[in-house]
Coordinates of C-alpha atoms in Angstrom, one line a residue:
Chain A
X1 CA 142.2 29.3 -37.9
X2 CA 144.2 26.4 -35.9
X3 CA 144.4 22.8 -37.9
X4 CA 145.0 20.0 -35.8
X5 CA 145.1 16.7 -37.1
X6 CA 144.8 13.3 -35.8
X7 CA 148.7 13.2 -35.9
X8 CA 149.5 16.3 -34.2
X9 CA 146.7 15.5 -31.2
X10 CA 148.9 12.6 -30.8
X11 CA 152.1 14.2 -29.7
X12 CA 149.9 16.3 -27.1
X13 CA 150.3 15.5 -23.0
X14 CA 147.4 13.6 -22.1
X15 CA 146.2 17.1 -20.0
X16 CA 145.7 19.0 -22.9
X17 CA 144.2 16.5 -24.5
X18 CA 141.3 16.0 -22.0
X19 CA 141.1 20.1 -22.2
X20 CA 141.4 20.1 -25.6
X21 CA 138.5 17.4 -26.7
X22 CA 136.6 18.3 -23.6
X23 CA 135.9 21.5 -25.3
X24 CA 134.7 20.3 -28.7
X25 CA 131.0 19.2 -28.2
X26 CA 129.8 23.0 -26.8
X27 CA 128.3 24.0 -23.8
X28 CA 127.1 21.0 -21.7
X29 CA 125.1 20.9 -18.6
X30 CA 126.1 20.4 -15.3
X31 CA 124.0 18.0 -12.9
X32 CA 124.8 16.0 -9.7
X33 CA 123.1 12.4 -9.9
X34 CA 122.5 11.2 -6.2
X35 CA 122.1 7.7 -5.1
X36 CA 121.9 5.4 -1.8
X37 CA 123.3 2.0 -1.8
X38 CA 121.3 -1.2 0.0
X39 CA 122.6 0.2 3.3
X40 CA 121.6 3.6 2.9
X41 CA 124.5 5.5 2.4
X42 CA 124.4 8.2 -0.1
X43 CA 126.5 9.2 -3.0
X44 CA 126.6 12.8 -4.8
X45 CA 128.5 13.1 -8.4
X46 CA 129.1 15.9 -10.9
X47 CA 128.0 14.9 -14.6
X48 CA 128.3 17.3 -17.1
X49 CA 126.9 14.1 -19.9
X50 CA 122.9 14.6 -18.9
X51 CA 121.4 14.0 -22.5
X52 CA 118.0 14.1 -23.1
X53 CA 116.6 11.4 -24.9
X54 CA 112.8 11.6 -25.6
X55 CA 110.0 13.1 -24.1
X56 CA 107.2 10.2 -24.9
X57 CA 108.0 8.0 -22.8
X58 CA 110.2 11.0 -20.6
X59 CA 114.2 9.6 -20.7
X60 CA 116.9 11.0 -19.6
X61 CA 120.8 9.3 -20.3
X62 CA 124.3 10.2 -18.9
X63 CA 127.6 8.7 -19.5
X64 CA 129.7 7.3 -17.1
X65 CA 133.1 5.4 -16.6
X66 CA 133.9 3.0 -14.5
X67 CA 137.5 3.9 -13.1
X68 CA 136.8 7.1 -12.1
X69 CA 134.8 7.7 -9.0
X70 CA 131.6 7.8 -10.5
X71 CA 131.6 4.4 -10.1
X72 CA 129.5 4.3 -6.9
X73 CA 127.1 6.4 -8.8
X74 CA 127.0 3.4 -11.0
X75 CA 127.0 0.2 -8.6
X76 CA 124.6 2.1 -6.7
X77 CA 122.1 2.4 -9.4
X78 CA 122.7 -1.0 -10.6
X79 CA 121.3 -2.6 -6.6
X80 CA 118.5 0.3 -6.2
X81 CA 117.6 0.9 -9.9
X82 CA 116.2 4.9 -9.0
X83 CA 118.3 7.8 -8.7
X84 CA 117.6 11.7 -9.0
X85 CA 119.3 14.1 -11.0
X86 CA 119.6 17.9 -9.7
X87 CA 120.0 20.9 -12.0
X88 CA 123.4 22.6 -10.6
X89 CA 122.5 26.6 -10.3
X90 CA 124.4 29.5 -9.8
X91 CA 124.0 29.0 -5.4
X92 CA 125.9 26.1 -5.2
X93 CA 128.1 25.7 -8.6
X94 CA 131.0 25.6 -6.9
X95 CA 129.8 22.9 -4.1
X96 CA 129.3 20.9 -6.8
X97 CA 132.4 21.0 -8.6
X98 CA 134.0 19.7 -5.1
X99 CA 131.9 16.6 -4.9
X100 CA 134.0 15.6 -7.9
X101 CA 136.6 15.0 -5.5
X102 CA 138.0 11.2 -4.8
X103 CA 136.0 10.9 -1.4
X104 CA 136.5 7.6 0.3
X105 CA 133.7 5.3 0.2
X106 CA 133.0 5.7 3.7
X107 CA 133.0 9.8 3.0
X108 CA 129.4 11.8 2.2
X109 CA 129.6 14.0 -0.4
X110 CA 126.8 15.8 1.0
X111 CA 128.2 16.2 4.0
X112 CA 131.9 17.0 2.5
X113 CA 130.6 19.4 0.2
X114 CA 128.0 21.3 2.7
X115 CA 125.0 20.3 0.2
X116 CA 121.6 19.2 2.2
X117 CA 120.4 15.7 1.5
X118 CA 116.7 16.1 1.1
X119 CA 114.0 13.0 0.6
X120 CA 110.7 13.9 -1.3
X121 CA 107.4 11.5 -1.7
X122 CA 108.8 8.4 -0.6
X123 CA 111.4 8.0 -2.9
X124 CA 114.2 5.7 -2.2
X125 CA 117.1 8.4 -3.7
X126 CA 117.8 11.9 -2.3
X127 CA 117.8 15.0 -3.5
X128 CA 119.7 18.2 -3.3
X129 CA 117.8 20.5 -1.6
X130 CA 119.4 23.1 -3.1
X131 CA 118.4 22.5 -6.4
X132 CA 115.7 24.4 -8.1
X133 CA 115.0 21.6 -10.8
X134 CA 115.4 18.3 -10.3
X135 CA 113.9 14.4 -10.6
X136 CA 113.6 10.5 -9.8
X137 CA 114.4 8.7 -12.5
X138 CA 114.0 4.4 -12.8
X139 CA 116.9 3.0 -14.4
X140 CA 115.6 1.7 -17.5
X141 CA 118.7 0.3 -19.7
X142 CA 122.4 0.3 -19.1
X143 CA 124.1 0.7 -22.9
X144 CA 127.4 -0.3 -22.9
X145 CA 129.9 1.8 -25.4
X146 CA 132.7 -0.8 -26.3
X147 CA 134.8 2.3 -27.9
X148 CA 135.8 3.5 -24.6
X149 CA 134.8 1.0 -22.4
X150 CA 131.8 3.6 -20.7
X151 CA 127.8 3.1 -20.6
X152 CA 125.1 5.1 -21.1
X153 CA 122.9 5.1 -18.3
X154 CA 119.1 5.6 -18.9
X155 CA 116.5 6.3 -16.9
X156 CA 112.4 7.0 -17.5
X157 CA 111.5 10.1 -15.6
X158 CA 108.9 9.5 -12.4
X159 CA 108.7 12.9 -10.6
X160 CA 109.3 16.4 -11.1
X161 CA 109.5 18.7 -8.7
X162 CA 110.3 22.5 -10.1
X163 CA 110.1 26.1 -8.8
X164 CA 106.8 27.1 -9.4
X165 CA 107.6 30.6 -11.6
X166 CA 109.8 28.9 -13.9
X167 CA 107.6 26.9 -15.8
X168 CA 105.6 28.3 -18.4
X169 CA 102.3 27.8 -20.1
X170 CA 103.6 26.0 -23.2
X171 CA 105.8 23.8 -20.6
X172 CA 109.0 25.3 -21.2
X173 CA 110.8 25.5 -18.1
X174 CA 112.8 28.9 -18.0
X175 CA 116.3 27.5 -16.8
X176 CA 117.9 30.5 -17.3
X177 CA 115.7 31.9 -14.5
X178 CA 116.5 29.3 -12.3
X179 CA 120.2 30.2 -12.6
X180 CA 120.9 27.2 -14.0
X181 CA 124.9 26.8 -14.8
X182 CA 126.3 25.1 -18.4
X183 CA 129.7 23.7 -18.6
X184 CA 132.4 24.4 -21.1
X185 CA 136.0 21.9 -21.5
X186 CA 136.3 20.2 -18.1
X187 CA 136.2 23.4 -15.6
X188 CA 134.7 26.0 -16.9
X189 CA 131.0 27.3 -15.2
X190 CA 129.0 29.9 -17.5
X191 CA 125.2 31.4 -16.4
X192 CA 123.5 32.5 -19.7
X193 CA 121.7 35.4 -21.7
X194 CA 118.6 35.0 -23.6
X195 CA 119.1 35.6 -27.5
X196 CA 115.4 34.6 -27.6
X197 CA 112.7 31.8 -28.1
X198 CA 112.6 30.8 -31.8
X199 CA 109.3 28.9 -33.8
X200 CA 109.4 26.1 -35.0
X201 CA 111.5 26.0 -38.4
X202 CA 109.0 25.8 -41.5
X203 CA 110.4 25.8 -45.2
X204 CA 108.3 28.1 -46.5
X205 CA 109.0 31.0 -44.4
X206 CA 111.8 32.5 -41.7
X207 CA 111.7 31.6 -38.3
X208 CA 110.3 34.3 -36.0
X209 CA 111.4 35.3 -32.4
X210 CA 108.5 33.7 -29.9
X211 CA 107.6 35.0 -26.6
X212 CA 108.5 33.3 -23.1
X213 CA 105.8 31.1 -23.1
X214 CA 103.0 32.9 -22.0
X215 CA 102.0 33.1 -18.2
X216 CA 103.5 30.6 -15.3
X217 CA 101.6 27.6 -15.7
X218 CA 99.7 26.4 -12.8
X219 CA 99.2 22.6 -12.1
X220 CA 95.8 23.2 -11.0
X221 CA 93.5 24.8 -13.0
X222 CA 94.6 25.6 -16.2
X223 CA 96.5 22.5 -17.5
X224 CA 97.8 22.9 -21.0
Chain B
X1 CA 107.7 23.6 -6.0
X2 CA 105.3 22.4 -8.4
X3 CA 105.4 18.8 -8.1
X4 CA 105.0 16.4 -11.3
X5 CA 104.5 12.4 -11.0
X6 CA 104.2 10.3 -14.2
X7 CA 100.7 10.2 -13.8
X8 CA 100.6 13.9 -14.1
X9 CA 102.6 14.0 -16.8
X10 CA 100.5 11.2 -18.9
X11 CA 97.5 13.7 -19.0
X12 CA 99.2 17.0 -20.6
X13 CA 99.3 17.4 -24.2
X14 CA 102.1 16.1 -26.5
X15 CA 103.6 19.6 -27.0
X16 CA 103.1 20.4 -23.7
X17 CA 105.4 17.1 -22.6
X18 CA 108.2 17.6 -25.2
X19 CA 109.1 21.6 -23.9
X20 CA 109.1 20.1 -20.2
X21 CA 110.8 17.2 -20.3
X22 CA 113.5 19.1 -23.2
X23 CA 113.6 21.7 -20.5
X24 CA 115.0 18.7 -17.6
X25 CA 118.6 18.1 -19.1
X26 CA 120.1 21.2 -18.2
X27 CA 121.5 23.8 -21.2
X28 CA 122.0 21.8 -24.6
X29 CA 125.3 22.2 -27.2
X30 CA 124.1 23.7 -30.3
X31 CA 125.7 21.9 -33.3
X32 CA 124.9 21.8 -37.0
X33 CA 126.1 18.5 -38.4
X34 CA 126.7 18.2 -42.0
X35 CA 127.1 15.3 -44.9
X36 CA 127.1 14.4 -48.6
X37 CA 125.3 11.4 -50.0
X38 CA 127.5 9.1 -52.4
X39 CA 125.9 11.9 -55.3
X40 CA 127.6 15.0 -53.6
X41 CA 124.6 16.1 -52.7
X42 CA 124.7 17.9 -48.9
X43 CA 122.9 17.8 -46.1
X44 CA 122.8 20.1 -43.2
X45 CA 121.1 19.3 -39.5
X46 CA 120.8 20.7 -36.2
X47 CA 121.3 18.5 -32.9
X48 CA 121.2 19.4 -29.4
X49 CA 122.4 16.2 -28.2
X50 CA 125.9 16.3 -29.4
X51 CA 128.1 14.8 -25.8
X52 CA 131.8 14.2 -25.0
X53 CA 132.4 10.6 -24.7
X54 CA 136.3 10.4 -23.9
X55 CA 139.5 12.4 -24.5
X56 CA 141.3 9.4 -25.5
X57 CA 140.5 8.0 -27.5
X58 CA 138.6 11.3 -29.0
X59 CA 135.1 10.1 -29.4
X60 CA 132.2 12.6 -29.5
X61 CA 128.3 10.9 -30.0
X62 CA 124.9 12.7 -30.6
X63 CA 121.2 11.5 -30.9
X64 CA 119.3 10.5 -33.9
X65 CA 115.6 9.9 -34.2
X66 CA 114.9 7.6 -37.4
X67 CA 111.4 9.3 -38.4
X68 CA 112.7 13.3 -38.1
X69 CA 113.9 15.3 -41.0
X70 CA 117.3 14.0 -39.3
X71 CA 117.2 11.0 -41.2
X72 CA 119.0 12.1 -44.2
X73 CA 122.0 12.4 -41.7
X74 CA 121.9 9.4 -40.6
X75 CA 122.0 7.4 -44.2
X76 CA 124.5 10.0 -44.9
X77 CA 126.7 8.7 -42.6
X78 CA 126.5 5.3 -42.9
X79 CA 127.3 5.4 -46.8
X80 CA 130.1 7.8 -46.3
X81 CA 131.2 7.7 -42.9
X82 CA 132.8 10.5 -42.9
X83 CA 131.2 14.0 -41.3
X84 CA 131.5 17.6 -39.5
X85 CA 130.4 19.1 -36.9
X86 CA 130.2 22.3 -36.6
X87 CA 129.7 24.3 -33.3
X88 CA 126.7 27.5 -33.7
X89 CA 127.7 30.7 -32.7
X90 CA 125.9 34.3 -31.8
X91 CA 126.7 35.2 -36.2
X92 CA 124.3 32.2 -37.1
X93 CA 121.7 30.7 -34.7
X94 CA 118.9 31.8 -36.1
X95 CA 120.0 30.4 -39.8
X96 CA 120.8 27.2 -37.8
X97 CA 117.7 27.0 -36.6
X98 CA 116.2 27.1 -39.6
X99 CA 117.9 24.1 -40.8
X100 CA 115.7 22.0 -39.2
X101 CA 113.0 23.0 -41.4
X102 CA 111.7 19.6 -43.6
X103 CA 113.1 21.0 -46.7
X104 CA 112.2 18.8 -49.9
X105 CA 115.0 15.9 -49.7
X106 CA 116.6 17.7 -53.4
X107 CA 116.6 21.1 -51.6
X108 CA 120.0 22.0 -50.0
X109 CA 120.0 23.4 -46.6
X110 CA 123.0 25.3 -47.2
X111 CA 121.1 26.8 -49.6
X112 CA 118.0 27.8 -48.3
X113 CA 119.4 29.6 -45.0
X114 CA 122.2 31.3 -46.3
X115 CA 124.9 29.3 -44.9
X116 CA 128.2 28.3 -46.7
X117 CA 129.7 25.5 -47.8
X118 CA 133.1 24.8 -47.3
X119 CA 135.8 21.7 -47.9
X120 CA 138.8 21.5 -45.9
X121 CA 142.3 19.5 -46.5
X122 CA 140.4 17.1 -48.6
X123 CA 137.7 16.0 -46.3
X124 CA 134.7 14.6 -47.8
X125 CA 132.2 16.0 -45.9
X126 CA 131.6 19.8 -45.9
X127 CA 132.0 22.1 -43.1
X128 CA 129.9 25.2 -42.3
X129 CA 132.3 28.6 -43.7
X130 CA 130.5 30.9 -40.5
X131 CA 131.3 28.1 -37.5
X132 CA 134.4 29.3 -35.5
X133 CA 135.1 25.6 -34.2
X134 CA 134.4 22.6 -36.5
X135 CA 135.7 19.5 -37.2
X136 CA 135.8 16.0 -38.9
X137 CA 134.5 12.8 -37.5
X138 CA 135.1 9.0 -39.2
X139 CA 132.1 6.7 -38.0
X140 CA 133.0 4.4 -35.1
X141 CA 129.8 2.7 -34.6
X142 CA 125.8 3.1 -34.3
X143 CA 124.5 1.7 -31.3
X144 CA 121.0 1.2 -30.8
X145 CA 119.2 2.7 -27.7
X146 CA 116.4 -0.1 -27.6
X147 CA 114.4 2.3 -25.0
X148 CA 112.5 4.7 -27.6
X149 CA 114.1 3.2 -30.9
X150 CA 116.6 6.0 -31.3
X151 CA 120.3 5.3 -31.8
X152 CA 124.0 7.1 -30.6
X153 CA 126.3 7.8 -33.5
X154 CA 129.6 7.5 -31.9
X155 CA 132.4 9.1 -34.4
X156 CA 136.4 9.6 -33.8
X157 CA 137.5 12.9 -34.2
X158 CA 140.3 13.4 -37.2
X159 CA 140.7 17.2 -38.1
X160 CA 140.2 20.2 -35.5
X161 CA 139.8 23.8 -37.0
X162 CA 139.4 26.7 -34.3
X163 CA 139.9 30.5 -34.5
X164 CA 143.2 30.5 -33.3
X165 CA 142.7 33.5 -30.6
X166 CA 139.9 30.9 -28.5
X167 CA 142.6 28.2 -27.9
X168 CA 144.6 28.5 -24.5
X169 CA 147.8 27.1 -23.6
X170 CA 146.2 24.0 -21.5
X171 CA 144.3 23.0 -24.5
X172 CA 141.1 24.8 -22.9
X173 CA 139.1 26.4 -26.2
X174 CA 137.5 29.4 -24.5
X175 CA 134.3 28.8 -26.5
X176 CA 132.7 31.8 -24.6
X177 CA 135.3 34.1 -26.9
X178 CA 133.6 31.9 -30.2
X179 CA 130.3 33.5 -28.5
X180 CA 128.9 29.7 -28.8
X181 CA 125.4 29.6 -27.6
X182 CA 123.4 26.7 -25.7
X183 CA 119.9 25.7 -26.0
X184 CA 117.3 25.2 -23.5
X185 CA 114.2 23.3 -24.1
X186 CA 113.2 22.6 -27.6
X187 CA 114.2 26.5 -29.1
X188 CA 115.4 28.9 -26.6
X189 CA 119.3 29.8 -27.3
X190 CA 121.6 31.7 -25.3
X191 CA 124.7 33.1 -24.9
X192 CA 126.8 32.5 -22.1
X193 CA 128.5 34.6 -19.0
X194 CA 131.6 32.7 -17.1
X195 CA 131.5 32.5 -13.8
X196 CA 135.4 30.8 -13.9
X197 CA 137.2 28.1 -14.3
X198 CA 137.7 25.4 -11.2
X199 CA 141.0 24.0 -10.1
X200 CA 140.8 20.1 -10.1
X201 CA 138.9 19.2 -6.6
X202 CA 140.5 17.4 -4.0
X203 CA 139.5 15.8 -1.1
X204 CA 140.9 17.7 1.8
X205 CA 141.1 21.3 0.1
X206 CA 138.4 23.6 -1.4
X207 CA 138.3 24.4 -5.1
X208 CA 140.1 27.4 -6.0
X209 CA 139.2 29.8 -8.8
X210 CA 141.3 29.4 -12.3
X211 CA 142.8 31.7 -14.8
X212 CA 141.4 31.1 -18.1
X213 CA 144.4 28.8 -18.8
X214 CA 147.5 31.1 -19.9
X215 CA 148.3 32.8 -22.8
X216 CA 147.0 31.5 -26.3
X217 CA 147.9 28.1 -27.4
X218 CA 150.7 28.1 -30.9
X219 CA 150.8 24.8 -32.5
X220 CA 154.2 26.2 -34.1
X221 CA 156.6 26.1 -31.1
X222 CA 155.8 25.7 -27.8
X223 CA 153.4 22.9 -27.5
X224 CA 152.4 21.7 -24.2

């Protein structure tokens, strides 16, 4: 084992650093959060900070800061309060790690990057079409974080739109069959293998390995 | 592509609501977070919310829910603000899991699935023996997320320990090697595949594929 200590962190370059504590919270996901501004113009960002919240009401928060060049991801939710965020999947990981680039304002990340803007049931923000998963959100609450000067960003969930196979009965979605991509440290892209589904932990006995989730489910017709 | 609006979603069952909308964030870090009470007495929880704040300071926060079994963490905390967390690997998920049982609040988690205590240079709060990559937080602050009544435990990180062989010269912890796994939805874990590492993206160049980030990090001589 490696001890580090507050002290020796200190004498680190700011580089490690970032790798190093980048590393320490696990695997995270990786999502671009799209958004227009009053005149239109749209904005695609990396986040690797998605965080579910809640599923009753459905809310969804990321983190941002403000000097880095998320901050039209920011200003533009603040004017249009509703925004999508797109599951990043093994087609277009590394598309996505590009619109992390500093674009100028007048740039499109969609169009920089190759990914197609795509607009779905009248919502205001676009989507990726590339992504298998993704959703609107309404910006519910901005939460500021005074011990590093960054907000959380919240939003209630409005629409869903999802390949049809993945979802399952029980409403699990099966993101691993989507090819949905985690994060690890700053750089790092990962697709995943199953260990399995696990029940829900009681005291009084061991957990037990559960199936999938039964068959697809089906929006019409048999709704759970 | 299925498509899901919040009216929709209102009419599914409760169950059926939490594994979708768990299922939207993307993969989930799988942490166990551990505590004593002012008695000694330990306490040992899992949380899938656990997200990077900043490098710098270095500030990691997770999720707590007031009403869950998760509650004894939270009082934990605030009495001794002091606690670990400890990342879940391929040697322990399903023990981990199991933590989140609603064990009596005299029973001790450690206990009843097998896992170990340990203390460390002196720290209050115990770590988990089997977890490859732990470490010590101090409270910064609890801050109230007004939207569903839950609240982001923000904490400074104080003490690293990491199997030295995961740690890369750049400060990257290849947490792939610690065979960390991520969650999907409520209770589906995983372990993960890389697909590589990204070079930082620039504006007028395409993102070019990483080594893993040199040969393994020695906090005895050369230090980046």
């Amino acid at each position: 084992m490696t001890y580090l200590n507050s002290t020796n962190i200190e004498t680190y370059s700011h580089r490690f650093k970032v790798q190093l504590i980048n590393s320490l919270s696990g695997f995270k996901s990786a999502n671009l959060i799209a958004t227009t501004n009053t005149q239109g113009q749209t904005n695609l960002a990396m986040f690797s900070s998605v965080v579910h919240l809640g599923a009753d009401p459905a809310l969804v928060g990321f983190i941002i800061r403000h000097h880095t060049t998320a901050r039209h991801t920011l200003e533009n939710i603040q004017q249009m309060r509703t925004y999508t965020i797109n599951q990043v999947s093994g087609r277009f990981w590394q598309q996505a790690h590009q619109t992390s680039a500093r674009y100028l304002q007048h740039e499109c990340e969609f169009e920089r990057t190759g990914l197609t803007v795509r607009y779905l049931q009248g919502i205001s923000a676009p989507f990726v079409e590339e992504s298998r998963l993704k959703y609107a959100l309404s910006l519910n609450s901005i939460i500021p974080i005074p011990a590093n000067n960054t907000h959380m960003v919240i939003g209630n969930i409005t629409n869903i739109f999802c390949e049809s196979v993945a979802i399952r009965e029980d409403g699990y979605i099966d993101i691993e069959m989507l090819d949905t991509v985690a994060i690890s440290g700053l750089d790092s892209y990962h697709v995943s293998t199953r260990l399995s589904r696990l029940s829900y932990a009681k005291r009084d006995k061991p957990v037990e390995i559960l199936p999938l989730g039964g068959a697809p489910f089906s929006p019409v017709g048999g709704r759970n």
